[in-house]
Tab-separated table of N, CA, C and O in Angstrom:
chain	number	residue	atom	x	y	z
E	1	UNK	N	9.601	-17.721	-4.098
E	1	UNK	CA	8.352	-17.417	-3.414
E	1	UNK	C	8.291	-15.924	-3.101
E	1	UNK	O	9.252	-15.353	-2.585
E	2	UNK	N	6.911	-15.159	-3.484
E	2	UNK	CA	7.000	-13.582	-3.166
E	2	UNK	C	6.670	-13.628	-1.836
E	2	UNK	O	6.006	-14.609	-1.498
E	3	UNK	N	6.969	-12.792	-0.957
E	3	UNK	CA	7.031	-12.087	0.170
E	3	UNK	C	6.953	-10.777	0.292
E	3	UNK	O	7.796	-10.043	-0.224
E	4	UNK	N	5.659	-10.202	1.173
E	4	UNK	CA	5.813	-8.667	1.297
E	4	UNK	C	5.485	-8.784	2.993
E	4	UNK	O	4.743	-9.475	3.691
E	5	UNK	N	6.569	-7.604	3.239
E	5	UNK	CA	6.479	-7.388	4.767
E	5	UNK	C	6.583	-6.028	4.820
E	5	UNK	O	7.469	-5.243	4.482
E	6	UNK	N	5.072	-5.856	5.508
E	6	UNK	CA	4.950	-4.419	6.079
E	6	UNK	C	5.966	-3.919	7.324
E	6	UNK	O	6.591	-4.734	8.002
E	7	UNK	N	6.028	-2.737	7.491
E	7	UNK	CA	6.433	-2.066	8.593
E	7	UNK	C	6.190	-0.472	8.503
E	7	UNK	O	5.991	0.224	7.507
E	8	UNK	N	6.288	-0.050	10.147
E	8	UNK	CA	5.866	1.830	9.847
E	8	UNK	C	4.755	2.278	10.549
E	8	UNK	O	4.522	3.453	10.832
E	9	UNK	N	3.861	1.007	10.907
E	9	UNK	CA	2.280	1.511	11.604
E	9	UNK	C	2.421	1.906	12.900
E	9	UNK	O	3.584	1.901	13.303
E	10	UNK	N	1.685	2.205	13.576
E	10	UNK	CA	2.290	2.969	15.001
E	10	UNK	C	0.332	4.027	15.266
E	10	UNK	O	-0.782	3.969	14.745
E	11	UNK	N	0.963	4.772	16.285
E	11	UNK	CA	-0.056	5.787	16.496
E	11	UNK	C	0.151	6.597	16.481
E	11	UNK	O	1.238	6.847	17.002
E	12	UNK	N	-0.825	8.071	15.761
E	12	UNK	CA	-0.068	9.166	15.907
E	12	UNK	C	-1.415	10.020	16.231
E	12	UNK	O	-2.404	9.297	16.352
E	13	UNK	N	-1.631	11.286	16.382
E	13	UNK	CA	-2.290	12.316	16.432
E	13	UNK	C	-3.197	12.636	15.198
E	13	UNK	O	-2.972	11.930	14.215
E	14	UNK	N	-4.193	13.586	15.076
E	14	UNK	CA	-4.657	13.930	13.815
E	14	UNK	C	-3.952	15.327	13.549
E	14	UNK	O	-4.007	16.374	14.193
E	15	UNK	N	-3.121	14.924	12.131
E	15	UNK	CA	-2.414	16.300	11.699
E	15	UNK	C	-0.795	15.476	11.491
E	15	UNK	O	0.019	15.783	10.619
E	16	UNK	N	-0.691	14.858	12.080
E	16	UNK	CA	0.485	13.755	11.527
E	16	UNK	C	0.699	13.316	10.722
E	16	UNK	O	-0.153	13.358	9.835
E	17	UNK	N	2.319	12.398	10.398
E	17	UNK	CA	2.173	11.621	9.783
E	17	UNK	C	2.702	10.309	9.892
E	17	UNK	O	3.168	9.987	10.984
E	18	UNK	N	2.711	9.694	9.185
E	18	UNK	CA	3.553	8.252	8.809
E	18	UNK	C	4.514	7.789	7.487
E	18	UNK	O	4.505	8.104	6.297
E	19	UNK	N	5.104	7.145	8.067
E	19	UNK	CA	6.023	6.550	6.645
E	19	UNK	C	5.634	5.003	6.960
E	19	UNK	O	5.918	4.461	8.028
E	20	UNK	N	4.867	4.288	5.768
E	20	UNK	CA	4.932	2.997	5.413
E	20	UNK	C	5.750	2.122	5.022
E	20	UNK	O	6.678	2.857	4.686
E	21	UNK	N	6.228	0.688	4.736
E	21	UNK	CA	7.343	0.128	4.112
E	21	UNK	C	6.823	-1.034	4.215
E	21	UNK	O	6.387	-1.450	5.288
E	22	UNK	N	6.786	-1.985	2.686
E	22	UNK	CA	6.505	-3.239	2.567
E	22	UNK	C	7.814	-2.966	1.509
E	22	UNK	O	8.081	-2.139	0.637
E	23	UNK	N	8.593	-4.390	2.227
E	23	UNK	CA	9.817	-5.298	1.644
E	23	UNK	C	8.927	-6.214	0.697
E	23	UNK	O	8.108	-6.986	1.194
E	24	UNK	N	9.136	-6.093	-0.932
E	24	UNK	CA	9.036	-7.300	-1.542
E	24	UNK	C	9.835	-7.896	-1.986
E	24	UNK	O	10.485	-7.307	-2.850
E	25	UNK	N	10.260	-9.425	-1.652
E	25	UNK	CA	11.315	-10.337	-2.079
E	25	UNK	C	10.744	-11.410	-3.066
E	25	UNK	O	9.527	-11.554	-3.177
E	26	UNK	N	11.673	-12.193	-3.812
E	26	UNK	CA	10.879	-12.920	-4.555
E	26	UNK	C	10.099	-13.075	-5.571
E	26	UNK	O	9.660	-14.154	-5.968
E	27	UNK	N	9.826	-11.653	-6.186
E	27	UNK	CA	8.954	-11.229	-7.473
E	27	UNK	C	9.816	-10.964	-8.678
E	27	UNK	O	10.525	-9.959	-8.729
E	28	UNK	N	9.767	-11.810	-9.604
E	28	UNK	CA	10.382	-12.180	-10.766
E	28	UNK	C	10.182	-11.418	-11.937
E	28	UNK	O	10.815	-11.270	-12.983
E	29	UNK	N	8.879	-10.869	-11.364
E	29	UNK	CA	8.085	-10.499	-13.311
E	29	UNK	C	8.525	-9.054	-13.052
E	29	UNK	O	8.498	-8.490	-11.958
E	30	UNK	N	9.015	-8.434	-14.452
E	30	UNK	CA	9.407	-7.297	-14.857
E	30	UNK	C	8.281	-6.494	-14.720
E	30	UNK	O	8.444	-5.547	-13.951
E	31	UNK	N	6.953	-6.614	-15.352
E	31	UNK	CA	6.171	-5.550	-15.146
E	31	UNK	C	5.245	-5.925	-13.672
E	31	UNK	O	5.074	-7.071	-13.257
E	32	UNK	N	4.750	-4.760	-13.065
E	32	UNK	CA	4.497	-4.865	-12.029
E	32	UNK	C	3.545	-3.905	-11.633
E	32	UNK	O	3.752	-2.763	-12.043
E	33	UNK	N	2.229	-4.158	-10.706
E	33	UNK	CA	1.670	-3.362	-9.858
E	33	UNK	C	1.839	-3.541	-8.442
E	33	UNK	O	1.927	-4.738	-8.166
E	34	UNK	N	1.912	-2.808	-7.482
E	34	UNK	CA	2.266	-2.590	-6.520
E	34	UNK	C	1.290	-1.972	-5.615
E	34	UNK	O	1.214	-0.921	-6.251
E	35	UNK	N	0.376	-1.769	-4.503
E	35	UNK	CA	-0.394	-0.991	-3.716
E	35	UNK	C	-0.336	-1.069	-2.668
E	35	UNK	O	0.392	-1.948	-2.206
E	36	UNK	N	-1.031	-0.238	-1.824
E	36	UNK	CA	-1.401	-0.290	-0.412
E	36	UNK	C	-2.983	-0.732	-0.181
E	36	UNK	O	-3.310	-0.226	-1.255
E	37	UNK	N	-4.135	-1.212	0.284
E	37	UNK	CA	-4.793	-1.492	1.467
E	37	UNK	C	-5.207	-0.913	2.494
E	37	UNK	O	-4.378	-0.184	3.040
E	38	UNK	N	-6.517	-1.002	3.094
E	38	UNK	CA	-6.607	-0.859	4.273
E	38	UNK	C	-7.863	-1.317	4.821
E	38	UNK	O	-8.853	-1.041	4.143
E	39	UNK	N	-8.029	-1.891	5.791
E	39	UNK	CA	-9.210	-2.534	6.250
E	39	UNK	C	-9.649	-2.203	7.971
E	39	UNK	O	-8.801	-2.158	8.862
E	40	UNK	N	-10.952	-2.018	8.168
E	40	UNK	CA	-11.111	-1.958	9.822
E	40	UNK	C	-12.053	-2.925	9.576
E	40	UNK	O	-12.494	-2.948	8.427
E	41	UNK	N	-12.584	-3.938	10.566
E	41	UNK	CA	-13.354	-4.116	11.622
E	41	UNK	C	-14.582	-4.426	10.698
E	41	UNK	O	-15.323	-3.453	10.554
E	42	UNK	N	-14.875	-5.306	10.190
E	42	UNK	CA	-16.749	-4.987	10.055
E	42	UNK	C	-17.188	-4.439	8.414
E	42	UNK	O	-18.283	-4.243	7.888
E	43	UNK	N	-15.346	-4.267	7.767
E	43	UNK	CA	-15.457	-3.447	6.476
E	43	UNK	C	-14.644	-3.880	5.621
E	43	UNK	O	-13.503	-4.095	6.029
E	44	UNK	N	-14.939	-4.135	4.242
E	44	UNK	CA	-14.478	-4.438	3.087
E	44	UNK	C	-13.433	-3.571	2.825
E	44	UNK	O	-13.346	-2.358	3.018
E	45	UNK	N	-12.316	-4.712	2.156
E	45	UNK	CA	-10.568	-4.267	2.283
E	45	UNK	C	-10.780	-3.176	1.263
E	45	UNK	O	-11.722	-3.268	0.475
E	46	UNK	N	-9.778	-1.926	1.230
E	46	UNK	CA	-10.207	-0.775	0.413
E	46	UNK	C	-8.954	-0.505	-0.261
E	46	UNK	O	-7.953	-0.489	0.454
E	47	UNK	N	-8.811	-0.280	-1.562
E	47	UNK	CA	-7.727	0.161	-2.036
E	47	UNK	C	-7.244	1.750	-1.823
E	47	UNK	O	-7.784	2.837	-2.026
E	48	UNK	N	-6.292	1.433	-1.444
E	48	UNK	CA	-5.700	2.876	-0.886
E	48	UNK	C	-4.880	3.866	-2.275
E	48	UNK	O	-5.489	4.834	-2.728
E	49	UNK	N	-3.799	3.569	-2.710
E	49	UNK	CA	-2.973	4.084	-3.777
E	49	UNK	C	-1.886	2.932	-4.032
E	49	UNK	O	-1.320	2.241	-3.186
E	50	UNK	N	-1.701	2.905	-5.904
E	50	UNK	CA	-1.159	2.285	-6.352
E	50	UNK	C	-0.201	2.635	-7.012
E	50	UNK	O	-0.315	3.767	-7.483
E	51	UNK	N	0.969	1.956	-7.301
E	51	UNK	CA	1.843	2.034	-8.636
E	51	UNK	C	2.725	1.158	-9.537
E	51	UNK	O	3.297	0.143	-9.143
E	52	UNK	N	2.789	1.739	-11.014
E	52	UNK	CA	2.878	0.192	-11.698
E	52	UNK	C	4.179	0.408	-11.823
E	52	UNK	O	4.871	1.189	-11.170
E	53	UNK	N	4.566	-0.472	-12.880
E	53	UNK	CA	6.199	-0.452	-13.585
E	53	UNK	C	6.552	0.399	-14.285
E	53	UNK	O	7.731	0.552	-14.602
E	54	UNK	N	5.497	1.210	-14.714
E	54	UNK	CA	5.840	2.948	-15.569
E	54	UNK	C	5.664	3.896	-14.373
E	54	UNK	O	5.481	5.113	-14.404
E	55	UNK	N	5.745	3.181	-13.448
E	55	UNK	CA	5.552	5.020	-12.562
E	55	UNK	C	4.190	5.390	-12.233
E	55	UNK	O	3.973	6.294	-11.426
E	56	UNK	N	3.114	4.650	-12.893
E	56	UNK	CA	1.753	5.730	-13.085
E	56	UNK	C	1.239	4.940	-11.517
E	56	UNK	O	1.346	3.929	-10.823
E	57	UNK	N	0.828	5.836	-11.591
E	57	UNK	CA	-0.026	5.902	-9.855
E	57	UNK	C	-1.186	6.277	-9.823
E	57	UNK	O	-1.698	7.009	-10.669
E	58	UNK	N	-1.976	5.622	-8.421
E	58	UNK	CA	-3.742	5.972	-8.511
E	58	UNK	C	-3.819	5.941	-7.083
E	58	UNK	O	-3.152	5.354	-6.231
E	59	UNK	N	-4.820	6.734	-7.032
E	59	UNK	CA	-5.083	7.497	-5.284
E	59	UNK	C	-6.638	7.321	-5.396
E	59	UNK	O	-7.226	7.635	-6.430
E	60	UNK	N	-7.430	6.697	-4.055
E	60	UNK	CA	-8.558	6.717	-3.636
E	60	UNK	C	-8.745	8.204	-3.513
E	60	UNK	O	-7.667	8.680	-3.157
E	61	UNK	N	-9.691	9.172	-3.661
E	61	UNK	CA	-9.942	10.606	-3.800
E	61	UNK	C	-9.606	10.832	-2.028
E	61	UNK	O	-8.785	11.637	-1.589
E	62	UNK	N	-10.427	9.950	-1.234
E	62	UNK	CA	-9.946	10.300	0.166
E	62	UNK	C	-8.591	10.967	0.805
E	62	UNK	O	-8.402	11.943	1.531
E	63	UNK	N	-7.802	10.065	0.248
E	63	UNK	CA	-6.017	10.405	0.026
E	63	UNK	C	-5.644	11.455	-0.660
E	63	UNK	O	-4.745	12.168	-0.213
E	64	UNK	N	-6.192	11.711	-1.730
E	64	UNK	CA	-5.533	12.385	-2.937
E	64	UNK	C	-4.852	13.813	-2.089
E	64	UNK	O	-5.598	14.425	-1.324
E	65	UNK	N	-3.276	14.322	-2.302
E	65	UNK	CA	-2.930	15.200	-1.505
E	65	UNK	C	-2.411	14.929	-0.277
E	65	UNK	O	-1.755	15.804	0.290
E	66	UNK	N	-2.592	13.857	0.240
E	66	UNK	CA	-2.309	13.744	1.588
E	66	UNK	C	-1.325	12.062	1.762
E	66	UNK	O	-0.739	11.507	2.692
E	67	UNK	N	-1.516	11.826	0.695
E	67	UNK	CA	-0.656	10.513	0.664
E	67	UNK	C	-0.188	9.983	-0.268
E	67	UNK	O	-0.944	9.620	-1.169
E	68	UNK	N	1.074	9.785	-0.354
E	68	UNK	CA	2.477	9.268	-1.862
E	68	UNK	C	2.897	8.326	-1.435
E	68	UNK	O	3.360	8.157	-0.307
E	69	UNK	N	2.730	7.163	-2.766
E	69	UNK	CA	3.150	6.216	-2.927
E	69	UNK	C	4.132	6.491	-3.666
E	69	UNK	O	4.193	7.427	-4.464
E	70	UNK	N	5.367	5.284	-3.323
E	70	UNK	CA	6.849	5.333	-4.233
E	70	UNK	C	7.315	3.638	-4.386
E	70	UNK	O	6.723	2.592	-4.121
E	71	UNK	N	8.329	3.870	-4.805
E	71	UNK	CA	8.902	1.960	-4.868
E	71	UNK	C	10.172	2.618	-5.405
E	71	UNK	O	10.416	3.464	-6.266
E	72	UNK	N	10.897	1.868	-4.526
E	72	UNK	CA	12.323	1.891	-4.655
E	72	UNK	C	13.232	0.553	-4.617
E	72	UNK	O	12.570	-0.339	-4.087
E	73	UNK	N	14.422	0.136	-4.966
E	73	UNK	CA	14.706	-1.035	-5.140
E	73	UNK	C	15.960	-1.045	-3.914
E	73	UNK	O	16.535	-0.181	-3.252
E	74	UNK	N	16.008	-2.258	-4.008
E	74	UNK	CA	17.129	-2.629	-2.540
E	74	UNK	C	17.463	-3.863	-3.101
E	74	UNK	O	16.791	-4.894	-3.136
E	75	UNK	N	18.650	-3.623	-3.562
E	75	UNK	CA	19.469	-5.147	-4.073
E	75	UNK	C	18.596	-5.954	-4.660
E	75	UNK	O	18.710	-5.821	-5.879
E	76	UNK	N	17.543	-6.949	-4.298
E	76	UNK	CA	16.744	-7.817	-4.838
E	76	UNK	C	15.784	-7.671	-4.616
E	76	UNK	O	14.834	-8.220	-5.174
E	77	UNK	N	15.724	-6.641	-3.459
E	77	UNK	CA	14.139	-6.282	-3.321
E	77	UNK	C	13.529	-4.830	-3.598
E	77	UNK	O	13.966	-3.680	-3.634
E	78	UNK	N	12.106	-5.563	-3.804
E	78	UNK	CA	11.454	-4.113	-4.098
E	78	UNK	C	11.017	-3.752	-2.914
E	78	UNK	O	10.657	-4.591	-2.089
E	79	UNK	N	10.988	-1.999	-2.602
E	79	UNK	CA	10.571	-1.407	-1.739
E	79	UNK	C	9.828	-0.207	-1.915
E	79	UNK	O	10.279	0.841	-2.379
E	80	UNK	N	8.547	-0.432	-1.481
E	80	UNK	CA	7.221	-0.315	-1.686
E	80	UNK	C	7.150	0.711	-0.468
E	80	UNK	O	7.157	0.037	0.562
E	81	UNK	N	7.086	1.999	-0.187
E	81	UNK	CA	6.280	3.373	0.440
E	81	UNK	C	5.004	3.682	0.259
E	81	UNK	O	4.364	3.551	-0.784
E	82	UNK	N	4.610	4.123	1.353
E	82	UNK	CA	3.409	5.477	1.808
E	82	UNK	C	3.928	6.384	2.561
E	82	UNK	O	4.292	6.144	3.712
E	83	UNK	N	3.995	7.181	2.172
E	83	UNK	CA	4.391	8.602	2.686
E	83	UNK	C	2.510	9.089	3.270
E	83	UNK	O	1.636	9.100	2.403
E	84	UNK	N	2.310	9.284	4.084
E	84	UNK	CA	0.863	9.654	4.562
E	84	UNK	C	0.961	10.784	5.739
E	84	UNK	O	1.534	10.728	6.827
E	85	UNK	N	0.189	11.840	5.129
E	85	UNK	CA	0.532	13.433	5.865
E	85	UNK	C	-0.892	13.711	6.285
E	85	UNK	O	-1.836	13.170	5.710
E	86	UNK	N	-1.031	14.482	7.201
E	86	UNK	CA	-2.368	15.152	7.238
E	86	UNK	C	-3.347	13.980	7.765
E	86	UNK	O	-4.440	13.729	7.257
E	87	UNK	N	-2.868	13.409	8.691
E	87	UNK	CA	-2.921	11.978	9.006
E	87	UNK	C	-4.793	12.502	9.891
E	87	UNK	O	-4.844	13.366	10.767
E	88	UNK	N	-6.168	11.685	9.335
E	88	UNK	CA	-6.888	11.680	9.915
E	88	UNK	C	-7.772	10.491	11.013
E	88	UNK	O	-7.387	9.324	11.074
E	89	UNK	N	-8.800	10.919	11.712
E	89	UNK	CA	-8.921	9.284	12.467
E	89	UNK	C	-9.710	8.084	11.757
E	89	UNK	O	-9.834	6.894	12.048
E	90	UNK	N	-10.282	9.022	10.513
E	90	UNK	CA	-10.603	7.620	9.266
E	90	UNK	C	-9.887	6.944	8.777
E	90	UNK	O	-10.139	5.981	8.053
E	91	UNK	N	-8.775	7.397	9.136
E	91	UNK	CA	-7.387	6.728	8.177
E	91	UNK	C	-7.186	5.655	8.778
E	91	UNK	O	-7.115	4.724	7.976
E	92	UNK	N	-7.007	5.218	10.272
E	92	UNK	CA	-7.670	4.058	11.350
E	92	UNK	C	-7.633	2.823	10.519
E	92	UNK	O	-8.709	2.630	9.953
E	93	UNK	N	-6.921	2.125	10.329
E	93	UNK	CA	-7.065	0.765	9.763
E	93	UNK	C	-6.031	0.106	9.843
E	93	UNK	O	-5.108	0.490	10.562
E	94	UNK	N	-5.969	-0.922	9.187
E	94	UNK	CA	-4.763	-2.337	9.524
E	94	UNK	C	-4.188	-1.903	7.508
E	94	UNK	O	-4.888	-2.115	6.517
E	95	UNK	N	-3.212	-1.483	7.519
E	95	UNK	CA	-2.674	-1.339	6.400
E	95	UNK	C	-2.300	-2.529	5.609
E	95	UNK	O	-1.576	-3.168	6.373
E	96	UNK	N	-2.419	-3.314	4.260
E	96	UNK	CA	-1.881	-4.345	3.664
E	96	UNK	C	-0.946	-3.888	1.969
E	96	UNK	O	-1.626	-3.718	0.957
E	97	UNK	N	0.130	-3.792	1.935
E	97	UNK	CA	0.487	-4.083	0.956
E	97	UNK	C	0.353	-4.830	-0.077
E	97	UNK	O	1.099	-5.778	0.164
E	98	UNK	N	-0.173	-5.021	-1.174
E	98	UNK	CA	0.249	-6.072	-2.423
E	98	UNK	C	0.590	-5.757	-3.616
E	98	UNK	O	0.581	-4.575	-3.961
E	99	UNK	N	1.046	-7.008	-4.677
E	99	UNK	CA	1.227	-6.968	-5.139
E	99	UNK	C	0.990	-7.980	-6.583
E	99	UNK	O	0.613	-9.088	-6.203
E	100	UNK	N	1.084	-7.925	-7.856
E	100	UNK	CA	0.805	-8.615	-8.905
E	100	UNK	C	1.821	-8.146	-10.501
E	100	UNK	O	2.470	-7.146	-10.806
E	101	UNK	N	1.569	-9.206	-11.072
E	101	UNK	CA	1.927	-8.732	-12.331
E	101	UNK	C	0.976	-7.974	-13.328
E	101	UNK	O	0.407	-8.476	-14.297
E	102	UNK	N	0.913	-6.635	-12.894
E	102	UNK	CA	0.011	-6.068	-13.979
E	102	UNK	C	0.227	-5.138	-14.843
E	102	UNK	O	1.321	-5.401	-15.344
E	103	UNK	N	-0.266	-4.031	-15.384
E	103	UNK	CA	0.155	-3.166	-16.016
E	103	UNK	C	-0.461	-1.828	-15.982
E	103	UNK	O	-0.361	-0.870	-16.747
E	104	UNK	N	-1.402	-2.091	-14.440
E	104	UNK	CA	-1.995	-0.842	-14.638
E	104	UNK	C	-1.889	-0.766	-12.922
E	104	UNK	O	-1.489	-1.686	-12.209
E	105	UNK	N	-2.397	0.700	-12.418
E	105	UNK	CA	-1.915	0.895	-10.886
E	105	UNK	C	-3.632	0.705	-10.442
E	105	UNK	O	-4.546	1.529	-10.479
E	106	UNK	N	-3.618	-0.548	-10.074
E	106	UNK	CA	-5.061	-0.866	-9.873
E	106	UNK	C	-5.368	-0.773	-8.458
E	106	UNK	O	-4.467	-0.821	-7.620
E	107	UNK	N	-6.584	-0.643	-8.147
E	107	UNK	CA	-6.594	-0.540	-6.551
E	107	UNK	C	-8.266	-1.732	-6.564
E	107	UNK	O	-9.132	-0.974	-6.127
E	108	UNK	N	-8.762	-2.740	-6.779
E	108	UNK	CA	-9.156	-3.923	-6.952
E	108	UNK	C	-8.351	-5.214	-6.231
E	108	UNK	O	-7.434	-5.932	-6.629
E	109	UNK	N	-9.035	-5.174	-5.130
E	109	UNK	CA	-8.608	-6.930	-3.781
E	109	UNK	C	-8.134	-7.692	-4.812
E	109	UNK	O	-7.025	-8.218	-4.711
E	110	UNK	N	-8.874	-7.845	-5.884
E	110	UNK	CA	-9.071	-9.152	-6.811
E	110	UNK	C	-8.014	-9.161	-7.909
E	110	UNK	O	-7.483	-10.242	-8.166
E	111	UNK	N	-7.610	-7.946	-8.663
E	111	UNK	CA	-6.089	-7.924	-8.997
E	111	UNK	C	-5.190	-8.431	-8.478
E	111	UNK	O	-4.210	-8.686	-9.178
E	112	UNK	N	-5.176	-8.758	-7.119
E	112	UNK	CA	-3.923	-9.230	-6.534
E	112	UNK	C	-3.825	-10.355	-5.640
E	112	UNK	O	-4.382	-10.678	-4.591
E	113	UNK	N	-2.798	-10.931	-6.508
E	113	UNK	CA	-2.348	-12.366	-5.851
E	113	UNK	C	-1.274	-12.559	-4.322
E	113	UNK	O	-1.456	-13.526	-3.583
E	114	UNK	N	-0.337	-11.651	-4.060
E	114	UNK	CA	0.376	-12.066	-3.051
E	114	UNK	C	0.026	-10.585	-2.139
E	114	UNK	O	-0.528	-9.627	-2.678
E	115	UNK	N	0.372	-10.587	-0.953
E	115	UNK	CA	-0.394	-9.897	0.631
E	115	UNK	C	0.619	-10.012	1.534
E	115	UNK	O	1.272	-11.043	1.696
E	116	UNK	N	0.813	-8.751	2.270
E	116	UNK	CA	1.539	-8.885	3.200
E	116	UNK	C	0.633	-9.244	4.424
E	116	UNK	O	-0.544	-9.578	4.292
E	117	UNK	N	1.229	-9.156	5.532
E	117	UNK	CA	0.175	-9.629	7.009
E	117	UNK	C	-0.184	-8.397	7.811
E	117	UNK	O	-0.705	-8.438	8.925
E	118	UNK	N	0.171	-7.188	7.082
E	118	UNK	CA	-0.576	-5.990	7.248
E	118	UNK	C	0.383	-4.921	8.640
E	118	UNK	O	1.476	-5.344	9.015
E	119	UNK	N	-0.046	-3.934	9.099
E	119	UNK	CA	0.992	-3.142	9.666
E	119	UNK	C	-0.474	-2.159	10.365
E	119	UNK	O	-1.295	-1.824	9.511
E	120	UNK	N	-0.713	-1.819	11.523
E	120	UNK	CA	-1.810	-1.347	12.333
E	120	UNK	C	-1.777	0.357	12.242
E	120	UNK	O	-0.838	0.606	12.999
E	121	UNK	N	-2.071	1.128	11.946
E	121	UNK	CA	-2.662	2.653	11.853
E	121	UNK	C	-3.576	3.298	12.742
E	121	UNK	O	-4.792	3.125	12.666
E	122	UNK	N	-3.000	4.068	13.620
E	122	UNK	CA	-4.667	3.876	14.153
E	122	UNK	C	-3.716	5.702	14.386
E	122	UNK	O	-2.505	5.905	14.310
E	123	UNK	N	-4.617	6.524	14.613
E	123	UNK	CA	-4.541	7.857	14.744
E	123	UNK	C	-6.343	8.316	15.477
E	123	UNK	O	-7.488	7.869	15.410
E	124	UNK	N	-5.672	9.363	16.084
E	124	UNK	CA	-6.722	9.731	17.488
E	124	UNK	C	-6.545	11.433	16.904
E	124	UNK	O	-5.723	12.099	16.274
E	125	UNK	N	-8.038	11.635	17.641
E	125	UNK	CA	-8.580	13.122	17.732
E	125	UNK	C	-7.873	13.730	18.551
E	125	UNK	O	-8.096	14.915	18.800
């Protein structure tokens, strides 16, 4: 069974940053996409930045510069980063990790089958 568990959300200032971390356990398939999420209140879940099983990565333009995605492995699990700098108060959302078997670094809700239970962001003026 896949499992992703966020951790890393917190509050910070504008001009900050954060480090993200979703643990994935349980994911079998060799090729892989991987992303981040983010949702507030009243608003459709948004793809944040992705990356596949070649490395290739995709950034919402909002981000672009200000936030790196990575994946690193841990014994059986994959471990899934956001590095997020330059931290603003749009950035404000409930962060979700996921993940799928794909082949491209998609940032599409509907690409993806398994979800973590998300990790809270919230940054102030």
């Amino acid at each position: 069974q896949v499992q992703l568990v966020e951790s890393g959300g917190g509050s910070v200032q504008a001009g900050g940053s954060l480090r993200l971390t979703c643990a994935v356990s349980g994911y079998t398939y060799s090729t892989y996409c991987m992303a981040w999420f983010r949702q507030v209140p009243g608003k459709e879940r948004e793809g944040v930045a992705a990356i596949d099983s070649d490395g290739s990565t995709s950034y919402i333009d909002s981000v672009k510069g200000r936030f790196t995605i990575t994946i690193s492995q841990d014994n059986a699990k994959n471990i899934l980063y956001l590095q997020m700098n330059s931290l603003k108060p749009e950035d404000t959302a409930m962060y979700y990790c996921a993940a799928d078997a794909r082949v491209q670094p998609l940032l599409n809700t509907e690409d993806y089958n398994y979800w973590g239970q998300g990790t809270q962001v919230t940054v102030s003026s």
